[in-house]
mmCIF file of C-alpha atoms in Angstrom:
data_model
loop_
_atom_site.group_PDB
_atom_site.id
_atom_site.type_symbol
_atom_site.label_atom_id
_atom_site.label_comp_id
_atom_site.label_asym_id
_atom_site.label_seq_id
_atom_site.Cartn_x
_atom_site.Cartn_y
_atom_site.Cartn_z
ATOM 1 C CA MET K 1 0.000 0.000 0.000
ATOM 2 C CA ASN K 2 1.502 3.332 -1.050
ATOM 3 C CA ALA K 3 1.891 6.368 1.197
ATOM 4 C CA ILE K 4 -1.322 8.104 0.042
ATOM 5 C CA ALA K 5 -3.378 4.943 0.483
ATOM 6 C CA GLU K 6 -1.851 4.399 3.927
ATOM 7 C CA PHE K 7 -2.743 7.981 4.883
ATOM 8 C CA LEU K 8 -6.358 7.547 3.707
ATOM 9 C CA TYR K 9 -6.521 4.163 5.452
ATOM 10 C CA ASN K 10 -5.605 5.842 8.729
ATOM 11 C CA ILE K 11 -8.210 8.581 8.175
ATOM 12 C CA LEU K 12 -10.954 6.025 7.517
ATOM 13 C CA GLU K 13 -9.944 4.018 10.576
ATOM 14 C CA ALA K 14 -9.884 7.203 12.681
ATOM 15 C CA ILE K 15 -13.404 8.133 11.559
ATOM 16 C CA THR K 16 -14.603 4.619 12.391
ATOM 17 C CA GLY K 17 -13.029 4.953 15.824
ATOM 18 C CA ILE K 18 -15.166 8.043 16.428
ATOM 19 C CA VAL K 19 -18.533 6.972 14.945
ATOM 20 C CA LYS K 20 -18.161 3.259 15.834
ATOM 21 C CA ASN K 21 -19.738 2.103 12.564
ATOM 22 C CA HIS K 22 -18.027 1.267 9.286
ATOM 23 C CA GLY K 23 -21.032 2.226 7.129
ATOM 24 C CA VAL K 24 -21.319 5.692 8.649
ATOM 25 C CA SER K 25 -17.549 6.187 8.421
ATOM 26 C CA ILE K 26 -17.597 5.275 4.705
ATOM 27 C CA ILE K 27 -20.306 7.893 4.079
ATOM 28 C CA ILE K 28 -18.334 10.563 5.957
ATOM 29 C CA PHE K 29 -15.051 9.537 4.339
ATOM 30 C CA THR K 30 -16.517 9.553 0.819
ATOM 31 C CA THR K 31 -18.108 12.961 1.381
ATOM 32 C CA LEU K 32 -14.782 14.398 2.596
ATOM 33 C CA MET K 33 -12.943 12.987 -0.440
ATOM 34 C CA ARG K 34 -15.524 14.454 -2.823
ATOM 35 C CA MET K 35 -15.141 17.834 -1.109
ATOM 36 C CA VAL K 36 -11.368 17.631 -1.628
ATOM 37 C CA CYS K 37 -11.959 16.920 -5.325
ATOM 38 C CA MET K 38 -14.554 19.681 -5.754
ATOM 39 C CA PRO K 39 -12.061 22.411 -6.835
ATOM 40 C CA PHE K 40 -10.839 20.100 -9.598
ATOM 41 C CA ASP K 41 -14.434 19.336 -10.604
ATOM 42 C CA TYR K 42 -15.158 23.048 -10.693
ATOM 43 C CA LYS K 43 -12.249 23.782 -13.034
ATOM 44 C CA SER K 44 -13.198 20.913 -15.302
ATOM 45 C CA ARG K 45 -16.863 21.944 -15.460
ATOM 46 C CA LYS K 46 -15.898 25.567 -16.064
ATOM 47 C CA SER K 47 -13.747 24.501 -18.993
ATOM 48 C CA MET K 48 -16.497 22.291 -20.388
ATOM 49 C CA ARG K 49 -19.025 25.093 -20.082
ATOM 50 C CA LYS K 50 -16.756 27.410 -22.034
ATOM 51 C CA MET K 51 -16.353 24.724 -24.683
ATOM 52 C CA GLN K 52 -20.146 24.543 -25.007
ATOM 53 C CA LEU K 53 -20.280 28.321 -25.553
ATOM 54 C CA ILE K 54 -17.677 28.331 -28.320
ATOM 55 C CA GLN K 55 -18.862 25.080 -29.948
ATOM 56 C CA PRO K 56 -21.231 26.859 -32.394
ATOM 57 C CA LYS K 57 -18.296 28.998 -33.587
ATOM 58 C CA LEU K 58 -16.158 25.879 -34.041
ATOM 59 C CA ASN K 59 -18.957 24.225 -36.005
ATOM 60 C CA ALA K 60 -19.175 27.282 -38.235
ATOM 61 C CA LEU K 61 -15.427 27.178 -38.885
ATOM 62 C CA GLN K 62 -15.568 23.466 -39.622
ATOM 63 C CA LYS K 63 -18.323 24.029 -42.154
ATOM 64 C CA LYS K 64 -16.598 27.021 -43.718
ATOM 65 C CA TYR K 65 -13.225 25.304 -44.112
ATOM 66 C CA ALA K 66 -14.472 21.758 -44.706
ATOM 67 C CA ASN K 67 -12.184 21.390 -47.710
ATOM 68 C CA ASP K 68 -9.121 23.033 -46.154
ATOM 69 C CA LYS K 69 -8.079 21.229 -42.946
ATOM 70 C CA GLN K 70 -4.922 23.267 -42.497
ATOM 71 C CA LYS K 71 -6.845 26.533 -42.652
ATOM 72 C CA TYR K 72 -9.465 25.129 -40.275
ATOM 73 C CA GLN K 73 -6.824 24.149 -37.723
ATOM 74 C CA GLN K 74 -5.270 27.615 -37.974
ATOM 75 C CA LYS K 75 -8.599 29.368 -37.469
ATOM 76 C CA GLN K 76 -9.490 26.974 -34.666
ATOM 77 C CA ALA K 77 -6.257 27.793 -32.836
ATOM 78 C CA GLU K 78 -6.928 31.526 -33.309
ATOM 79 C CA LEU K 79 -10.428 31.126 -31.868
ATOM 80 C CA MET K 80 -9.078 29.192 -28.873
ATOM 81 C CA ARG K 81 -6.557 31.946 -28.131
ATOM 82 C CA LYS K 82 -9.165 34.661 -28.546
ATOM 83 C CA GLU K 83 -11.555 32.894 -26.148
ATOM 84 C CA HIS K 84 -8.712 32.024 -23.735
ATOM 85 C CA TYR K 85 -9.598 28.333 -23.935
ATOM 86 C CA ASN K 86 -7.162 25.449 -23.468
ATOM 87 C CA PRO K 87 -8.511 22.021 -24.560
ATOM 88 C CA LEU K 88 -6.492 20.336 -21.810
ATOM 89 C CA SER K 89 -8.031 22.509 -19.092
ATOM 90 C CA GLY K 90 -11.066 20.246 -18.950
ATOM 91 C CA CYS K 91 -9.168 16.957 -18.687
ATOM 92 C CA LEU K 92 -6.118 17.844 -16.611
ATOM 93 C CA PRO K 93 -7.939 18.706 -13.348
ATOM 94 C CA MET K 94 -9.792 15.394 -13.450
ATOM 95 C CA LEU K 95 -6.618 13.440 -14.210
ATOM 96 C CA LEU K 96 -5.010 14.947 -11.114
ATOM 97 C CA THR K 97 -7.705 13.354 -8.929
ATOM 98 C CA TRP K 98 -7.109 9.827 -10.255
ATOM 99 C CA PRO K 99 -4.188 9.010 -7.909
ATOM 100 C CA LEU K 100 -6.386 10.082 -4.975
ATOM 101 C CA MET K 101 -9.295 7.934 -6.160
ATOM 102 C CA ILE K 102 -7.064 4.888 -6.695
ATOM 103 C CA ALA K 103 -5.508 5.361 -3.255
ATOM 104 C CA MET K 104 -8.986 5.621 -1.728
ATOM 105 C CA PHE K 105 -10.079 2.365 -3.379
ATOM 106 C CA THR K 106 -6.900 0.708 -2.115
ATOM 107 C CA ALA K 107 -7.490 1.903 1.451
ATOM 108 C CA MET K 108 -11.114 0.735 1.458
ATOM 109 C CA ARG K 109 -10.180 -2.648 -0.034
ATOM 110 C CA GLU K 110 -7.491 -3.188 2.611
ATOM 111 C CA ILE K 111 -9.904 -2.457 5.452
ATOM 112 C CA ALA K 112 -12.604 -4.694 3.928
ATOM 113 C CA ASN K 113 -10.178 -7.610 3.508
ATOM 114 C CA GLU K 114 -8.780 -7.236 7.018
ATOM 115 C CA GLN K 115 -12.271 -7.208 8.501
ATOM 116 C CA LEU K 116 -13.208 -10.412 6.649
ATOM 117 C CA ALA K 117 -10.094 -12.132 8.009
ATOM 118 C CA MET K 118 -10.893 -10.871 11.512
ATOM 119 C CA GLN K 119 -14.456 -12.174 11.267
ATOM 120 C CA ALA K 120 -13.128 -15.644 10.396
ATOM 121 C CA PHE K 121 -10.750 -15.463 13.367
ATOM 122 C CA ARG K 122 -13.567 -14.367 15.700
ATOM 123 C CA TYR K 123 -15.716 -17.329 14.629
ATOM 124 C CA LEU K 124 -12.814 -19.690 15.416
ATOM 125 C CA ALA K 125 -12.194 -17.921 18.733
ATOM 126 C CA GLY K 126 -15.792 -18.593 19.776
ATOM 127 C CA ASP K 127 -16.735 -14.925 19.882
ATOM 128 C CA PRO K 128 -20.510 -14.659 20.527
ATOM 129 C CA ASN K 129 -20.639 -11.709 18.081
ATOM 130 C CA PRO K 130 -18.131 -12.466 15.289
ATOM 131 C CA ILE K 131 -19.913 -9.918 13.086
ATOM 132 C CA MET K 132 -19.786 -6.873 15.302
ATOM 133 C CA ALA K 133 -22.256 -3.993 15.534
ATOM 134 C CA ALA K 134 -19.744 -1.804 13.678
ATOM 135 C CA ASP K 135 -20.014 -4.176 10.680
ATOM 136 C CA ARG K 136 -23.785 -3.722 10.385
ATOM 137 C CA PHE K 137 -25.499 -0.864 8.558
ATOM 138 C CA LEU K 138 -29.281 -0.387 8.457
ATOM 139 C CA TRP K 139 -30.640 -3.469 6.606
ATOM 140 C CA ILE K 140 -27.146 -4.850 5.850
ATOM 141 C CA LYS K 141 -26.008 -7.494 8.315
ATOM 142 C CA ASN K 142 -22.348 -7.492 7.260
ATOM 143 C CA ILE K 143 -21.070 -4.507 5.315
ATOM 144 C CA TRP K 144 -18.039 -6.470 4.092
ATOM 145 C CA MET K 145 -20.250 -8.865 2.123
ATOM 146 C CA THR K 146 -22.504 -8.001 -0.835
ATOM 147 C CA ASP K 147 -25.896 -6.390 -0.219
ATOM 148 C CA SER K 148 -27.750 -9.330 -1.725
ATOM 149 C CA LEU K 149 -30.171 -12.199 -1.117
ATOM 150 C CA PHE K 150 -27.560 -14.407 -2.756
ATOM 151 C CA THR K 151 -24.742 -13.700 -0.298
ATOM 152 C CA PRO K 152 -24.386 -15.100 3.250
ATOM 153 C CA ILE K 153 -23.780 -12.852 6.215
ATOM 154 C CA ALA K 154 -20.469 -14.543 7.042
ATOM 155 C CA PRO K 155 -17.382 -14.665 4.797
ATOM 156 C CA ASP K 156 -17.550 -17.854 2.743
ATOM 157 C CA ALA K 157 -14.656 -20.034 1.576
ATOM 158 C CA THR K 158 -14.315 -18.142 -1.720
ATOM 159 C CA SER K 159 -14.050 -14.763 0.035
ATOM 160 C CA LEU K 160 -11.432 -16.033 2.491
ATOM 161 C CA GLN K 161 -9.326 -17.753 -0.171
ATOM 162 C CA MET K 162 -9.092 -14.511 -2.145
ATOM 163 C CA LEU K 163 -7.376 -12.678 0.716
ATOM 164 C CA THR K 164 -3.647 -12.102 0.345
ATOM 165 C CA LYS K 165 -0.835 -13.194 2.631
ATOM 166 C CA GLU K 166 -0.284 -9.592 3.761
ATOM 167 C CA VAL K 167 -3.935 -9.253 4.801
ATOM 168 C CA TRP K 168 -3.822 -12.426 6.886
ATOM 169 C CA GLN K 169 -0.541 -11.353 8.468
ATOM 170 C CA LYS K 170 -1.983 -7.972 9.470
ATOM 171 C CA ALA K 171 -5.174 -9.513 10.873
ATOM 172 C CA TYR K 172 -3.141 -12.143 12.737
ATOM 173 C CA ALA K 173 -1.032 -9.418 14.336
ATOM 174 C CA MET K 174 -4.201 -7.813 15.737
ATOM 175 C CA LEU K 175 -5.280 -10.933 17.645
ATOM 176 C CA SER K 176 -5.053 -11.046 21.424
ATOM 177 C CA GLU K 177 -3.398 -13.893 23.324
ATOM 178 C CA GLU K 178 -6.817 -15.089 24.431
ATOM 179 C CA GLN K 179 -8.066 -15.199 20.838
ATOM 180 C CA LEU K 180 -4.944 -17.036 19.646
ATOM 181 C CA THR K 181 -5.422 -19.693 22.311
ATOM 182 C CA ALA K 182 -9.068 -20.223 21.350
ATOM 183 C CA ILE K 183 -8.262 -20.291 17.607
ATOM 184 C CA THR K 184 -5.490 -22.839 18.155
ATOM 185 C CA ALA K 185 -7.962 -25.014 20.058
ATOM 186 C CA SER K 186 -10.452 -24.812 17.161
ATOM 187 C CA LEU K 187 -7.747 -25.829 14.685
ATOM 188 C CA SER K 188 -6.544 -28.710 16.850
ATOM 189 C CA ALA K 189 -9.223 -30.961 15.373
ATOM 190 C CA ILE K 190 -7.396 -30.780 12.045
ATOM 191 C CA ASP K 191 -4.143 -32.752 11.819
ATOM 192 C CA GLY K 192 -1.082 -30.540 11.414
ATOM 193 C CA ALA K 193 -3.092 -27.316 11.347
ATOM 194 C CA VAL K 194 -1.104 -24.264 12.463
ATOM 195 C CA LEU K 195 -1.401 -20.543 11.920
ATOM 196 C CA ASP K 196 1.414 -19.899 9.470
ATOM 197 C CA PHE K 197 1.243 -16.937 7.089
ATOM 198 C CA SER K 198 4.995 -16.576 6.494
ATOM 199 C CA THR K 199 4.868 -17.667 2.851
ATOM 200 C CA THR K 200 2.187 -17.861 0.178
ATOM 201 C CA ASP K 201 2.164 -21.682 0.231
ATOM 202 C CA ALA K 202 1.932 -21.764 4.036
ATOM 203 C CA MET K 203 -0.833 -19.157 3.929
ATOM 204 C CA GLN K 204 -2.881 -21.141 1.398
ATOM 205 C CA LEU K 205 -2.619 -24.298 3.525
ATOM 206 C CA THR K 206 -3.509 -22.348 6.676
ATOM 207 C CA VAL K 207 -6.570 -20.769 5.008
ATOM 208 C CA ALA K 208 -7.714 -24.197 3.816
ATOM 209 C CA ASN K 209 -7.449 -25.411 7.407
ATOM 210 C CA ILE K 210 -9.295 -22.322 8.677
ATOM 211 C CA VAL K 211 -12.147 -22.993 6.247
ATOM 212 C CA SER K 212 -12.285 -26.643 7.333
ATOM 213 C CA ALA K 213 -12.370 -25.602 11.001
ATOM 214 C CA LEU K 214 -15.110 -23.041 10.336
ATOM 215 C CA GLN K 215 -17.246 -25.675 8.642
ATOM 216 C CA LYS K 216 -17.218 -27.668 11.898
ATOM 217 C CA LEU K 217 -18.804 -24.784 13.821
ATOM 218 C CA ASP K 218 -22.602 -24.755 14.176
ATOM 219 C CA GLY K 219 -22.752 -20.966 14.379
ATOM 220 C CA TYR K 220 -20.768 -20.521 11.188
ATOM 221 C CA ASN K 221 -22.737 -23.197 9.314
ATOM 222 C CA ALA K 222 -25.970 -21.457 10.278
ATOM 223 C CA ALA K 223 -24.599 -18.162 8.925
ATOM 224 C CA VAL K 224 -23.753 -19.659 5.505
ATOM 225 C CA ALA K 225 -26.632 -22.168 5.241
ATOM 226 C CA THR K 226 -28.440 -22.222 1.881
ATOM 227 C CA VAL K 227 -32.143 -22.574 1.128
ATOM 228 C CA PRO K 228 -32.838 -26.162 -0.009
ATOM 229 C CA GLY K 229 -33.389 -26.330 -3.745
ATOM 230 C CA TRP K 230 -31.873 -22.875 -4.319
ATOM 231 C CA THR K 231 -28.203 -23.783 -4.650
ATOM 232 C CA GLY K 232 -26.187 -23.181 -7.825
ATOM 233 C CA LEU K 233 -29.135 -22.189 -10.012
ATOM 234 C CA ASN K 234 -28.142 -20.904 -13.451
ATOM 235 C CA PHE K 235 -29.705 -17.558 -14.319
ATOM 236 C CA LEU K 236 -28.590 -15.979 -17.603
ATOM 237 C CA LEU K 237 -24.813 -15.609 -17.178
ATOM 238 C CA PHE K 238 -24.873 -16.080 -13.402
ATOM 239 C CA SER K 239 -25.052 -18.989 -11.009
ATOM 240 C CA ILE K 240 -27.045 -17.974 -7.932
ATOM 241 C CA THR K 241 -27.579 -19.452 -4.484
ATOM 242 C CA LEU K 242 -30.199 -18.242 -2.014
ATOM 243 C CA TYR K 243 -29.065 -18.168 1.622
ATOM 244 C CA GLN K 244 -31.186 -18.591 4.729
ATOM 245 C CA ASN K 245 -29.282 -15.774 6.443
ATOM 246 C CA PHE K 246 -28.873 -13.533 3.427
ATOM 247 C CA ASN K 247 -26.927 -10.315 3.828
ATOM 248 C CA GLY K 248 -29.205 -7.769 2.188
ATOM 249 C CA PHE K 249 -32.009 -6.975 -0.235
ATOM 250 C CA LEU K 250 -30.101 -5.725 -3.343
ATOM 251 C CA VAL K 251 -30.936 -2.156 -2.306
ATOM 252 C CA LEU K 252 -27.457 -0.652 -2.790
ATOM 253 C CA PRO K 253 -26.892 -2.169 -6.269
ATOM 254 C CA ALA K 254 -30.289 -0.776 -7.333
ATOM 255 C CA LEU K 255 -29.507 2.617 -5.800
ATOM 256 C CA ALA K 256 -26.139 2.581 -7.587
ATOM 257 C CA GLY K 257 -27.893 2.311 -10.960
ATOM 258 C CA VAL K 258 -30.509 4.954 -10.127
ATOM 259 C CA THR K 259 -28.019 7.456 -8.710
ATOM 260 C CA GLN K 260 -25.711 6.896 -11.692
ATOM 261 C CA VAL K 261 -28.558 7.884 -14.033
ATOM 262 C CA LEU K 262 -29.289 10.985 -11.936
ATOM 263 C CA HIS K 263 -25.573 11.785 -11.760
ATOM 264 C CA THR K 264 -25.387 11.692 -15.564
ATOM 265 C CA LYS K 265 -28.397 13.980 -15.928
ATOM 266 C CA LEU K 266 -27.054 16.466 -13.379
ATOM 267 C CA ASN K 267 -23.517 16.415 -14.788
ATOM 268 C CA PRO K 268 -23.063 19.478 -17.036
ATOM 269 C CA GLN K 269 -19.951 17.906 -18.562
ATOM 270 C CA GLN K 270 -21.860 14.814 -19.673
ATOM 271 C CA ASN K 271 -24.764 16.903 -20.952
ATOM 272 C CA GLY K 272 -22.340 19.073 -22.893
ATOM 273 C CA GLN K 273 -20.825 16.028 -24.554
ATOM 274 C CA GLU K 274 -24.286 14.839 -25.574
ATOM 275 C CA GLN K 275 -25.141 18.228 -27.058
ATOM 276 C CA MET K 276 -21.922 18.306 -29.049
ATOM 277 C CA ALA K 277 -22.547 14.769 -30.255
ATOM 278 C CA ALA K 278 -26.022 15.780 -31.393
ATOM 279 C CA GLN K 279 -24.519 18.660 -33.339
ATOM 280 C CA ASN K 280 -22.143 16.266 -35.093
ATOM 281 C CA ASN K 281 -23.028 13.012 -36.807
ATOM 282 C CA ASP K 282 -25.467 10.292 -35.777
ATOM 283 C CA GLN K 283 -22.706 7.792 -35.057
ATOM 284 C CA LYS K 284 -21.270 9.954 -32.260
ATOM 285 C CA ASN K 285 -24.756 10.616 -30.942
ATOM 286 C CA SER K 286 -25.472 6.868 -30.817
ATOM 287 C CA MET K 287 -22.232 6.283 -28.918
ATOM 288 C CA SER K 288 -23.187 8.990 -26.420
ATOM 289 C CA ASN K 289 -26.588 7.367 -25.847
ATOM 290 C CA PHE K 290 -24.909 3.974 -25.398
ATOM 291 C CA MET K 291 -22.554 5.316 -22.733
ATOM 292 C CA LYS K 292 -25.480 7.005 -20.952
ATOM 293 C CA TYR K 293 -27.034 3.596 -20.281
ATOM 294 C CA PHE K 294 -23.800 1.615 -20.080
ATOM 295 C CA PHE K 295 -22.488 3.310 -16.932
ATOM 296 C CA PRO K 296 -25.634 2.696 -14.810
ATOM 297 C CA ILE K 297 -25.604 -0.970 -15.842
ATOM 298 C CA LEU K 298 -21.886 -1.150 -15.053
ATOM 299 C CA SER K 299 -22.544 0.454 -11.660
ATOM 300 C CA VAL K 300 -25.110 -2.216 -10.803
ATOM 301 C CA PHE K 301 -22.700 -4.964 -11.892
ATOM 302 C CA PHE K 302 -19.840 -3.586 -9.779
ATOM 303 C CA CYS K 303 -22.049 -3.347 -6.697
ATOM 304 C CA LEU K 304 -23.444 -6.853 -7.249
ATOM 305 C CA THR K 305 -19.924 -8.279 -7.316
ATOM 306 C CA SER K 306 -18.400 -6.159 -4.528
ATOM 307 C CA ASN K 307 -18.943 -5.785 -0.812
ATOM 308 C CA ALA K 308 -21.667 -3.496 0.527
ATOM 309 C CA GLY K 309 -19.040 -1.046 1.794
ATOM 310 C CA PHE K 310 -17.901 -0.392 -1.781
ATOM 311 C CA ALA K 311 -21.525 -0.128 -2.956
ATOM 312 C CA LEU K 312 -22.224 2.367 -0.174
ATOM 313 C CA TYR K 313 -19.214 4.386 -1.308
ATOM 314 C CA TRP K 314 -20.471 4.309 -4.908
ATOM 315 C CA VAL K 315 -23.981 5.490 -4.016
ATOM 316 C CA THR K 316 -22.696 8.182 -1.648
ATOM 317 C CA SER K 317 -20.218 9.409 -4.249
ATOM 318 C CA ASN K 318 -22.971 9.678 -6.889
ATOM 319 C CA VAL K 319 -25.269 11.577 -4.515
ATOM 320 C CA VAL K 320 -22.569 13.996 -3.329
ATOM 321 C CA THR K 321 -21.263 14.526 -6.864
ATOM 322 C CA GLY K 322 -24.802 15.218 -8.081
ATOM 323 C CA ILE K 323 -25.289 17.860 -5.384
ATOM 324 C CA GLN K 324 -21.903 19.372 -6.240
ATOM 325 C CA SER K 325 -22.901 19.460 -9.921
ATOM 326 C CA VAL K 326 -26.007 21.480 -9.106
ATOM 327 C CA VAL K 327 -23.996 23.870 -6.919
ATOM 328 C CA ILE K 328 -21.243 24.304 -9.518
ATOM 329 C CA THR K 329 -23.793 24.869 -12.284
ATOM 330 C CA LYS K 330 -25.495 27.591 -10.224
ATOM 331 C CA MET K 331 -22.119 29.221 -9.529
ATOM 332 C CA LEU K 332 -21.171 29.225 -13.215
ATOM 333 C CA GLU K 333 -24.579 30.564 -14.251
ATOM 334 C CA HIS K 334 -24.206 33.355 -11.711
ATOM 335 C CA GLN K 335 -20.748 34.198 -13.066
ATOM 336 C CA ASP K 336 -22.077 34.224 -16.657
ATOM 337 C CA LYS K 337 -24.920 36.568 -15.705
ATOM 338 C CA LYS K 338 -22.517 38.820 -13.848
ATOM 339 C CA LYS K 339 -20.141 38.865 -16.822
ATOM 340 C CA THR K 340 -22.961 39.588 -19.284
ATOM 341 C CA LYS K 341 -24.237 42.420 -17.102
ATOM 342 C CA SER K 342 -20.748 43.863 -16.792
ATOM 343 C CA GLU K 343 -20.208 43.739 -20.577
ATOM 344 C CA ALA K 344 -23.588 45.367 -21.129
ATOM 345 C CA VAL K 345 -22.680 48.224 -18.756
ATOM 346 C CA GLU K 346 -19.313 48.723 -20.468
ATOM 347 C CA GLY K 347 -21.002 48.691 -23.871
ATOM 348 C CA ALA K 348 -23.496 51.326 -22.761
ATOM 349 C CA LYS K 349 -20.676 53.587 -21.544
ATOM 350 C CA LYS K 350 -18.967 53.386 -24.913
#
């Protein structure tokens, strides 16, 4: 984990330490990160808005010099200088936020993976509440599993086997002596089972033993029990299993799709791209329409295949970004009106 991700990891953990709930901390954390990115969003939207204003002039130049590309490029450059517009000014601010976004994803993934490992350890240690109150959020019983009828509340074998050696090592280091003693006792029923995460091979064997030990626990089996007759059913491209103790109701994946649609409608940059596509040829317009529906579908897919914490981040980010879009649009409209009024006053004086 790089330095930025480590810094954001510590911030998220600090927020959780204050609010005592991972879901609430993710909402606060996501809102703070979007506020940090707002100046970059503002610059990008301002540039896009200016591009929308000069687009009719560019279209006129393109039509006028359709048979002379060199002349068109020259006139285009002159227009850009006259309007004080830099084509990169819309993209560069957004590109600067990418390292922050990637680091944020990394920090959230690390916390989610560590919590899954800790939940497995708590089951083995005989903890009466292996999924703690901090892991629950509204209707979601375990925020580190998917908000779905087709996901159990406890980490299953597949989830645990996907965790890296470094994650297991970090979770192991957080165990108390009392927990280690209880976990060792749970593993004693399996020949040669020890907690060894020193190498990848040792870690894989240890995780296999952990899964075997978990499957001997009544509490864990109840948490991952399936509904008879609803195991491994093929549905379109997916194989689904319905669990007796399912983790959620598919609310966050649905909200992810809905908020993504609203985000697109409220995003002046996206709307500007659609308008420019409409002014060009039908092929570009069709591509714009495709992307308008593609992203909401992609949002739903991501949240169906990720933990509820990530889905909560996605929905919160869409909501906050949508609000910011409205605020930025109002600010830019106010600036345009102020500029128009100022130009009108100066014109009257002349």
